[in-house]
Short mmCIF file of C-alpha atoms in Angstrom, two decimals:
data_model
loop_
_atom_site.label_atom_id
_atom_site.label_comp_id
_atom_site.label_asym_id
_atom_site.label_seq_id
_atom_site.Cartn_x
_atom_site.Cartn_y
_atom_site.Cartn_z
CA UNK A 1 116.24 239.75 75.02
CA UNK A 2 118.46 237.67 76.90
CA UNK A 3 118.92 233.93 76.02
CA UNK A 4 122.38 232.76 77.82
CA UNK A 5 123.83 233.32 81.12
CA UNK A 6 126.93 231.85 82.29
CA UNK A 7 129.03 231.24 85.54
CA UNK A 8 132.61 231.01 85.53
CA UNK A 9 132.89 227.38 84.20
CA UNK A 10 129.54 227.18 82.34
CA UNK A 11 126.46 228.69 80.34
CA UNK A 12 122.67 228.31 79.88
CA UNK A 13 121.08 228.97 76.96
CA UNK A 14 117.59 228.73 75.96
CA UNK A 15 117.53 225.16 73.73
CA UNK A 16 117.46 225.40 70.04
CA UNK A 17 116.99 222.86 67.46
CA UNK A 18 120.64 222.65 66.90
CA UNK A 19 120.93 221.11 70.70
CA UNK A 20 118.32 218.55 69.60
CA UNK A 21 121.66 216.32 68.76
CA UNK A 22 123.62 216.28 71.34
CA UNK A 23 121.01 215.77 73.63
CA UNK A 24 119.40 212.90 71.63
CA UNK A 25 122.52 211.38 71.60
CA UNK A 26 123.01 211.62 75.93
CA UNK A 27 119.25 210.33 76.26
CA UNK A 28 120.39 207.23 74.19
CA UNK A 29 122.72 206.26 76.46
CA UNK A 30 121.70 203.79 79.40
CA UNK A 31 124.41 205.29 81.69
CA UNK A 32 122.37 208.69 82.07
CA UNK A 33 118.69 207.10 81.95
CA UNK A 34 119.40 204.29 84.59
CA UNK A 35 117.04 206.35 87.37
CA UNK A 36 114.76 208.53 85.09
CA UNK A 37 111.06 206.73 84.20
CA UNK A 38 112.23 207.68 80.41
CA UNK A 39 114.69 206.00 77.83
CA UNK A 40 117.33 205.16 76.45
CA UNK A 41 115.48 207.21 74.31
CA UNK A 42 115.49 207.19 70.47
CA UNK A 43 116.22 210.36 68.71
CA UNK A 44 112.64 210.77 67.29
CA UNK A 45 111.11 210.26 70.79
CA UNK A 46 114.06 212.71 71.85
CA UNK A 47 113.04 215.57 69.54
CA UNK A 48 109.39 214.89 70.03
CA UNK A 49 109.57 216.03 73.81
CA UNK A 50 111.67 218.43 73.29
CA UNK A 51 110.34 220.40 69.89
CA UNK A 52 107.79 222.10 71.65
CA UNK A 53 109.99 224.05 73.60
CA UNK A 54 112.05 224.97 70.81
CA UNK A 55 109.24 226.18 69.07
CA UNK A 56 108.23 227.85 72.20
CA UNK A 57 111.31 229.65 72.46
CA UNK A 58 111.85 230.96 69.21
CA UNK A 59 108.37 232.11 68.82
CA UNK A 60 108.27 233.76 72.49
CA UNK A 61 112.11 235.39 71.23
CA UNK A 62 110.36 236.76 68.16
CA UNK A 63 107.75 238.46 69.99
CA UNK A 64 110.32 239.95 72.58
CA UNK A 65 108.62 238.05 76.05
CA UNK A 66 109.97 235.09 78.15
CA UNK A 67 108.31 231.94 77.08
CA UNK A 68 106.02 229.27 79.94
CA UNK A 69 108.87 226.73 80.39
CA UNK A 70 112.63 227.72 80.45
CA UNK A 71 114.68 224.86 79.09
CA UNK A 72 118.49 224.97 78.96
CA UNK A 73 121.43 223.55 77.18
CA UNK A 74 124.75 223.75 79.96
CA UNK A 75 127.77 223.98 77.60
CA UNK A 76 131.31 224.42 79.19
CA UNK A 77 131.75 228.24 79.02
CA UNK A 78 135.27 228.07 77.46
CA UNK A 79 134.92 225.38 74.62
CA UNK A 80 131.15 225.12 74.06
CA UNK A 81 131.24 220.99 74.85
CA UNK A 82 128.15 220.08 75.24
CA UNK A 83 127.35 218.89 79.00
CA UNK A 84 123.50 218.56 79.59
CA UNK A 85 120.25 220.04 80.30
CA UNK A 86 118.05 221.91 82.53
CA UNK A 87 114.69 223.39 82.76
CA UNK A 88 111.79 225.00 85.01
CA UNK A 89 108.60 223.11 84.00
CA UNK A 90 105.56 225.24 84.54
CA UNK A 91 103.35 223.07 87.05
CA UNK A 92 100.05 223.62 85.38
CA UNK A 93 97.09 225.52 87.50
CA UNK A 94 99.61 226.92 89.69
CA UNK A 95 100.89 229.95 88.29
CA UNK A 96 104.47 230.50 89.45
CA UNK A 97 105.27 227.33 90.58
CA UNK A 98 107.75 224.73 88.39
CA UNK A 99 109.33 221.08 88.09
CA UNK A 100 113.41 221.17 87.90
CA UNK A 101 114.88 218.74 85.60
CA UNK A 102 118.11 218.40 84.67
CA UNK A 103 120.37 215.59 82.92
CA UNK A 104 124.16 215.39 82.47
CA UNK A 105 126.09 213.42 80.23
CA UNK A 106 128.45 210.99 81.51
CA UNK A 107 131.56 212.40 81.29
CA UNK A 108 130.82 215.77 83.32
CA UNK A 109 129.37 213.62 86.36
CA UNK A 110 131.01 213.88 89.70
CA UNK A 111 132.09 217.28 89.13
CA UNK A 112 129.65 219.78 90.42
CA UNK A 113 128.05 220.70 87.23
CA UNK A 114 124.42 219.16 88.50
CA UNK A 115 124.91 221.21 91.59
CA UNK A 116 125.61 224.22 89.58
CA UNK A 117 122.65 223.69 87.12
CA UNK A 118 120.47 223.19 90.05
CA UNK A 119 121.71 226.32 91.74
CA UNK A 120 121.13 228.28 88.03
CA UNK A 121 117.29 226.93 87.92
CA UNK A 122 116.54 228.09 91.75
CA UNK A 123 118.65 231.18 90.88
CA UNK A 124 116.68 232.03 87.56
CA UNK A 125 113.47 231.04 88.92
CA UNK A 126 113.60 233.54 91.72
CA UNK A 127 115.28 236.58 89.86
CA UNK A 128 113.56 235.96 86.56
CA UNK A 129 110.93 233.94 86.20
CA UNK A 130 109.27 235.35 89.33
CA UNK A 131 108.42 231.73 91.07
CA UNK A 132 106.97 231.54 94.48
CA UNK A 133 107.93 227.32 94.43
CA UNK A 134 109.84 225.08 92.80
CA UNK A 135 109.50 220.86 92.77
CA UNK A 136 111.60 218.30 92.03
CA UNK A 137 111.67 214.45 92.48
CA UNK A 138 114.07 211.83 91.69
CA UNK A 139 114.22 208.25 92.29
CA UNK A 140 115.47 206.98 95.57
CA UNK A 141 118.81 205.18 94.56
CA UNK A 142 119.73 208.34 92.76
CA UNK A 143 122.13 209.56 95.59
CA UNK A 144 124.10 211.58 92.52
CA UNK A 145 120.63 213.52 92.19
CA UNK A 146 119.54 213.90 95.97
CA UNK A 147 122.92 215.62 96.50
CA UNK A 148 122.30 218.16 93.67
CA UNK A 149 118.80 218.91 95.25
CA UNK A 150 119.85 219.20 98.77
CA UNK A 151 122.85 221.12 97.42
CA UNK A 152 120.33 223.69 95.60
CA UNK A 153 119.08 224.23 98.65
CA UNK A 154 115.51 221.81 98.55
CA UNK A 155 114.43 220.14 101.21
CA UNK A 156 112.44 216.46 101.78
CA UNK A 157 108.79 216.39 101.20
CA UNK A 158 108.34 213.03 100.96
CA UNK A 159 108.37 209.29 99.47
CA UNK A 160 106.26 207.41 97.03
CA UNK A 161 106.82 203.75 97.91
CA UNK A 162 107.03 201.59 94.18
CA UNK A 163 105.93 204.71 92.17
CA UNK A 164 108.00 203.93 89.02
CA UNK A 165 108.23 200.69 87.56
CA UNK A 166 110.89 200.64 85.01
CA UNK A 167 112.94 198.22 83.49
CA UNK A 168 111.53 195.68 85.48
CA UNK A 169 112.32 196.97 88.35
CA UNK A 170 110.38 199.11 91.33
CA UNK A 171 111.64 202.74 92.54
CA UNK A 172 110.29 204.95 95.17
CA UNK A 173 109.98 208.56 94.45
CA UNK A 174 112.04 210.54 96.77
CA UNK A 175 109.77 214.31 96.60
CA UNK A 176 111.80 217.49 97.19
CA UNK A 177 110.14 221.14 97.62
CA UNK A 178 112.17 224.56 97.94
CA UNK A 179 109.88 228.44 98.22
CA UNK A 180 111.41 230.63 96.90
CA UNK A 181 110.22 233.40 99.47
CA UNK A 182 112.73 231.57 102.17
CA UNK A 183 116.07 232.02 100.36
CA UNK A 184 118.47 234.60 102.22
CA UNK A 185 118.68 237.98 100.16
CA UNK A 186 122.46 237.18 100.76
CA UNK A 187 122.69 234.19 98.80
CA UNK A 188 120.77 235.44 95.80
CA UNK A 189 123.02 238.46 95.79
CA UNK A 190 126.18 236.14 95.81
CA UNK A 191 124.08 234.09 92.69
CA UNK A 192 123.74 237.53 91.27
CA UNK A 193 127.00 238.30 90.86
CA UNK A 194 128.06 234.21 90.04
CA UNK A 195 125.35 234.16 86.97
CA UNK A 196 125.94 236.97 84.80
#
């Protein structure tokens, strides 16, 4: 079964408890948490979220079927430098729907690797993971983020005035939507051939 899939400059693979690290150790920083409702995170809170997923995935692997959530470690395709995460969420009661999350570390923003992830997840939802919708949110100062969602293709849905309060501050949540069943055939053929 398959577990990576890569682009010219990058690959997703299904997360493993080696990737616990370096993604403990971008969820510590403040740099990459300054719009999410989460962190700086310590490591144990780190591998606590994220354990269950790498158990998922190894014991869905063993038994030869795609596991509920997909969650990815991006890696530069060349060196294997770490760069960030992604995932598909499953939304729960509605089958074939997800959440798309994604962080990247510091020193890989500003270069299209967000847009790239996010074009991955809308990619692998449709071709693989058989979704019908996919949702995202993000908080409204995060202009880095509403770029990588409107680059992936979702639209607006909406705007939750004050929904997070973190860090003593207030942040509206900015709501994005994207159905799968209204992407061009063309453009999944070109991600086709771009994620091999």
């Amino acid at each position: 079964m398959q577990t990576t899939w890569t682009s010219p400059g990058l690959s997703f693979s299904y997360v493993t408890l080696e990737d616990l690290i370096p993604i403990s150790e971008m969820l510590a920083k403040e740099s990459v948490c300054r719009w999410l409702f989460f962190g700086p995170n310590t490591p144990e809170v780190t591998h606590a979220y994220f354990l269950p997923f790498v158990d998922e995935n190894t014991l869905a692997l063993a038994e030869e079927r795609m596991p509920c959530h997909f969650v990815f470690t991006i890696r530069d395709r060349k060196t294997g430098v770490f760069i960030g995460q992604c995932a598909l969420i499953a939304e729960e009661f509605s089958p074939g729907a997800y959440l798309v999350g994604y962080q990247i570390d510091e020193p890989f923003w500003n270069k299209g690797v967000g847009s790239e992830a996010g074009t991955f997840l809308v990619w692998f939802a449709t071709r693989i993971a058989g979704a019908y919708r996919l949702n995202a949110d993000t908080a409204a100062g995060n202009t880095g983020s509403v770029r990588v969602l409107e680059n992936s293709g979702f639209v607006s849905e909406g705007r939750q005035r004050k929904y997070w309060h973190v860090r003593g501050e207030y942040h509206d949540r900015l709501l994005f939507g994207l159905l799968t069943g209204e992407i061009e055939e063309d453009l999944l053929a070109t991600l086709d051939r771009l994620f091999s």
